[in-house]
Amino acid sequence: MLIVQKYGGSSVADATRVKNVANRIAKTYQQGNGVIVVLSAQGDTTDELIAKAKEISSNPSKREMDMLLTTGEQQSVALMAMALAELGVPAISLNAAQVKMHTSRDYGVARLKKIETGRIESELYRKNVVIVTGFQGINRYEDLTTLGRGGSDTTAVAIAAALNADKCEIYTDVDGVYTADPRIVPNAKKLEEITYSEMLELASLGAKVLHNRSVEMAKRYNVELVVRSSLNESEGTTVKEETEVEKMLISGVAGDDNVARVSLLKIVDKPGKAFEIFNALGKNNINVDIIIQSVATDGKRNISFSIDKDSLEDVKKIVEANIKKWGVAGVEYDENLAKVSVVGAGMVSNAGVASKVFEAMYDADVNINIISTSEIKISILIEKDDMKRAMRAIHDKFNLGN
Amino acid sequence: MLIVQKYGGSSVADATRVKNVANRIAKTYQQGNGVIVVLSAQGDTTDELIAKAKEISSNPSKREMDMLLTTGEQQSVALMAMALAELGVPAISLNAAQVKMHTSRDYGVARLKKIETGRIESELYRKNVVIVTGFQGINRYEDLTTLGRGGSDTTAVAIAAALNADKCEIYTDVDGVYTADPRIVPNAKKLEEITYSEMLELASLGAKVLHNRSVEMAKRYNVELVVRSSLNESEGTTVKEETEVEKMLISGVAGDDNVARVSLLKIVDKPGKAFEIFNALGKNNINVDIIIQSVATDGKRNISFSIDKDSLEDVKKIVEANIKKWGVAGVEYDENLAKVSVVGAGMVSNAGVASKVFEAMYDADVNINIISTSEIKISILIEKDDMKRAMRAIHDKFNLGN
């Protein structure tokens, strides 16, 4: 088998951990597998480099920032190659320029465009474990770029896709994907398998195990992802197109308590009005989540939408600058909200799921502010203080703990 | 003018120093010059990275070591580009792969082969200060290499040669090249100019201002070198082919107290014997300095040579392994020696220099162990404890303090 393994910064934070990870890699290699390893920078290295830059400039050039930060992963991969050599495992480290991981030109938030496979393939042919820098690439100017959040996971999936690897293992500090956050729902259960779509919904809903970017890429190229812990031998959760276990009604419950709602009241009901509003928000990089539009009465409508609370100040400015142009009679903001979501591929064919959610909320005395449903997800906006109670109630109602 | 400036690790050790150096670069740029800057890794970065590697492996792969160490200079150049941008000076950092600094394949001790000038030239054309990583290159496998000792100086000179720069300024923590080490000879005087050949002799004799490799390259490509301090505005010393000041008899006195002597006694006098011995030493990477062969008596000769004391253990092993084969009757080692050398292009045409040196040694009551002379240099091997006294006596005898 050809296996891609990705280890995050905390898994390689110091010499002891580097050696532990090297042992795990060696085991996979000695079982006869081809192994490609993708690494992040060690522990706090990236933060330390950012601090160094800030000492010199409060607003450093993004190009130079990427030139600086990419040294972090290069150090990790070199150290890991040394650790493997100590174990008698032939290994070679490669940076983004050596692999030729082409990205868009955008420094700091580059998108991977094409990974050349020649160098990696020839090193695999020589029976080397190939250790590749995550999070980075080169753009058309041969400048180094970084991929932004979730970058190393994305690198790993992209390499697995480019080389048609049998699987891509993402090592992290949790055992896998759970039916809910175990810190909130104590009897949450680890899932053996989950589909890409379910994982995408869970990831975007606050289950911070895998970054959406990497799941999207895995789905597009049909890369089998395994999320598992670098600290134990637990099997982890497999993310793939179709799960082999019987399709579960619900795979998990996720909560996000950093949500705000904006309601634009009594907007003159003209075609293109919603486009005008959300286009203005999009241009300013505001990610709008749930949108609810009321039925028009007297030629007027209300439009409500939820956003990440961190965007609220930006949204307020945009709304105030456009309030006349849009023909909005009034605005309401609510920043003490949480979103609880129930995700499951089995939901499509089962009309009873929504009513069960409502029943659970009624039993738990939780007031629902906004509801949004999709084929595999039901999200409700509720008061922030109700979030944990709501999650537990839903988890119990669907018997996810067994 | 096109000027190459090289700053060592201590000149860029922290944010304050980086900013100071940036100010100096900005001034050169604002005077209308094209500026290329070559930097070493910050302060102790390289030592810290070596320590990290040693935690993982006592004998790390040289390839991976270079992969690790080259991150140090990449950090320096990125930080410097940020510091220049803060001063409103457009700047761009480039690493060895981006410039395409081709080296031999030898990791850790690579030799520069060819520097491509395209990227640097196009950045200069855009009026950017170009900040380049010293000490590193890429080999035919596109692997990163390091140049070993004196590497960053060599990078600077090579870039100056490749781009036909008007001068190459080497910034260091001393004001320039002195007639002797001012810590030993208090009235030593700074030289305004010195020839490449004199500098080569002085550099190889323990005046640790410039590494020989960089001076050799400067001589070969006729690059005008300026050695000056990054801490003050002093003019420094210019190293060039012909000095304009009247040719001095003597340019300086250098001392090296880390010398050992090996004497092979009563060797059967056969043709090729000396070749056999020094070939064996050379193959084992022993640098032999002065060689003295006695006149044969009774078909036997003595051969003495001096070496860096650090090589003595290796030499002992080689001598012991070959003592029969070489037909050597006895061996003497002396490890408490120092070498004092008098260097000057004017010496060629002046037979009195040697006798003046002997007179100075006689006056100072210093016993001479071995003497070696070349066109521009006289070296004497003396007891280590006599070194400082001998240097001062020679310095005074030739009136170098005025």
CSV table of C-alpha atoms in Angstrom, one decimal, chain A residues 13-16 18-19 42 45 49 52-61 63-68 70-72 74-86 91-95 97-98 100 119 133 141-144, chain B residues 13-16 18-19 42 45 49 52-61 63-68 70-72 74-86 91-95 97-98 100 119 133 141-144:
chain,number,residue,atom,x,y,z
A,13,ALA,CA,7.0,19.6,19.1
A,14,ASP,CA,10.3,18.3,20.6
A,15,ALA,CA,13.0,15.6,20.1
A,16,THR,CA,11.1,13.0,22.1
A,18,VAL,CA,9.8,13.4,16.8
A,19,LYS,CA,11.3,10.1,17.8
A,42,GLN,CA,7.3,22.0,15.4
A,45,THR,CA,7.8,27.6,15.9
A,49,LEU,CA,8.6,33.3,13.9
A,52,LYS,CA,10.1,37.8,15.5
A,53,ALA,CA,8.6,39.5,12.4
A,54,LYS,CA,6.3,41.7,14.6
A,55,GLU,CA,9.4,43.0,16.4
A,56,ILE,CA,10.6,44.3,13.1
A,57,SER,CA,7.4,45.4,11.4
A,58,SER,CA,3.8,45.7,12.6
A,59,ASN,CA,2.6,44.9,9.1
A,60,PRO,CA,5.2,42.8,7.4
A,61,SER,CA,4.9,42.0,3.7
A,63,ARG,CA,5.6,37.5,0.7
A,64,GLU,CA,8.4,37.9,3.3
A,65,MET,CA,6.2,36.4,6.0
A,66,ASP,CA,5.8,33.3,3.9
A,67,MET,CA,9.6,33.2,3.2
A,68,LEU,CA,10.0,33.3,7.0
A,70,THR,CA,8.2,28.2,5.6
A,71,THR,CA,11.4,27.6,7.4
A,72,GLY,CA,9.4,26.0,10.2
A,74,GLN,CA,11.7,22.6,6.6
A,75,GLN,CA,13.2,22.2,10.0
A,76,SER,CA,10.6,19.5,11.0
A,77,VAL,CA,11.1,17.4,7.9
A,78,ALA,CA,14.9,17.5,8.2
A,79,LEU,CA,14.8,16.5,11.8
A,80,MET,CA,12.3,13.7,11.1
A,81,ALA,CA,14.6,12.3,8.3
A,82,MET,CA,17.4,12.2,10.8
A,83,ALA,CA,15.2,10.4,13.4
A,84,LEU,CA,14.2,7.8,10.8
A,85,ALA,CA,17.8,7.3,9.8
A,86,GLU,CA,18.6,6.6,13.4
A,91,ALA,CA,14.3,8.7,4.5
A,92,ILE,CA,14.6,11.9,2.6
A,93,SER,CA,13.1,15.3,3.3
A,94,LEU,CA,11.7,17.5,0.6
A,95,ASN,CA,10.5,21.1,0.7
A,97,ALA,CA,10.3,23.9,-4.0
A,98,GLN,CA,11.9,20.5,-4.4
A,100,LYS,CA,7.2,21.5,-6.9
A,119,ARG,CA,10.7,13.6,-7.3
A,133,THR,CA,6.8,20.1,4.2
A,141,TYR,CA,7.4,33.5,-9.5
A,142,GLU,CA,9.1,30.7,-7.7
A,143,ASP,CA,8.3,32.5,-4.4
A,144,LEU,CA,7.4,30.5,-1.4
B,13,ALA,CA,21.5,38.7,15.8
B,14,ASP,CA,18.3,40.4,17.0
B,15,ALA,CA,15.6,42.9,15.9
B,16,THR,CA,17.6,45.9,17.0
B,18,VAL,CA,18.6,43.9,12.0
B,19,LYS,CA,17.1,47.4,12.1
B,42,GLN,CA,21.1,35.3,13.0
B,45,THR,CA,20.7,30.2,15.2
B,49,LEU,CA,19.8,24.1,15.0
B,52,LYS,CA,18.4,20.2,17.8
B,53,ALA,CA,19.8,17.8,15.4
B,54,LYS,CA,22.2,16.3,18.0
B,55,GLU,CA,19.2,15.6,20.3
B,56,ILE,CA,17.9,13.4,17.6
B,57,SER,CA,21.0,11.8,16.1
B,58,SER,CA,24.6,11.8,17.1
B,59,ASN,CA,25.7,11.5,13.5
B,60,PRO,CA,23.0,13.1,11.4
B,61,SER,CA,23.0,12.8,7.6
B,63,ARG,CA,22.1,16.2,3.5
B,64,GLU,CA,19.5,16.6,6.2
B,65,MET,CA,21.8,18.8,8.2
B,66,ASP,CA,22.0,21.2,5.3
B,67,MET,CA,18.2,21.0,4.8
B,68,LEU,CA,18.0,22.1,8.5
B,70,THR,CA,19.7,26.6,5.5
B,71,THR,CA,16.6,27.7,7.2
B,72,GLY,CA,18.7,30.0,9.3
B,74,GLN,CA,16.3,32.2,5.0
B,75,GLN,CA,14.9,33.6,8.2
B,76,SER,CA,17.5,36.4,8.2
B,77,VAL,CA,16.8,37.5,4.7
B,78,ALA,CA,13.0,37.6,5.2
B,79,LEU,CA,13.4,39.6,8.4
B,80,MET,CA,15.8,42.1,6.7
B,81,ALA,CA,13.4,42.6,3.8
B,82,MET,CA,10.7,43.4,6.3
B,83,ALA,CA,13.0,45.9,8.1
B,84,LEU,CA,13.9,47.7,4.8
B,85,ALA,CA,10.2,47.9,3.9
B,86,GLU,CA,9.6,49.6,7.2
B,91,ALA,CA,13.4,45.0,-0.9
B,92,ILE,CA,13.0,41.3,-1.7
B,93,SER,CA,14.6,38.3,-0.2
B,94,LEU,CA,15.8,35.3,-2.2
B,95,ASN,CA,17.1,31.9,-1.1
B,97,ALA,CA,17.0,27.8,-4.8
B,98,GLN,CA,15.4,31.0,-6.1
B,100,LYS,CA,19.9,29.3,-8.4
B,119,ARG,CA,16.4,36.7,-10.9
B,133,THR,CA,21.0,33.9,1.7
B,141,TYR,CA,19.7,17.0,-7.3
B,142,GLU,CA,18.1,20.3,-6.4
B,143,ASP,CA,19.1,19.5,-2.8
B,144,LEU,CA,20.2,22.3,-0.5
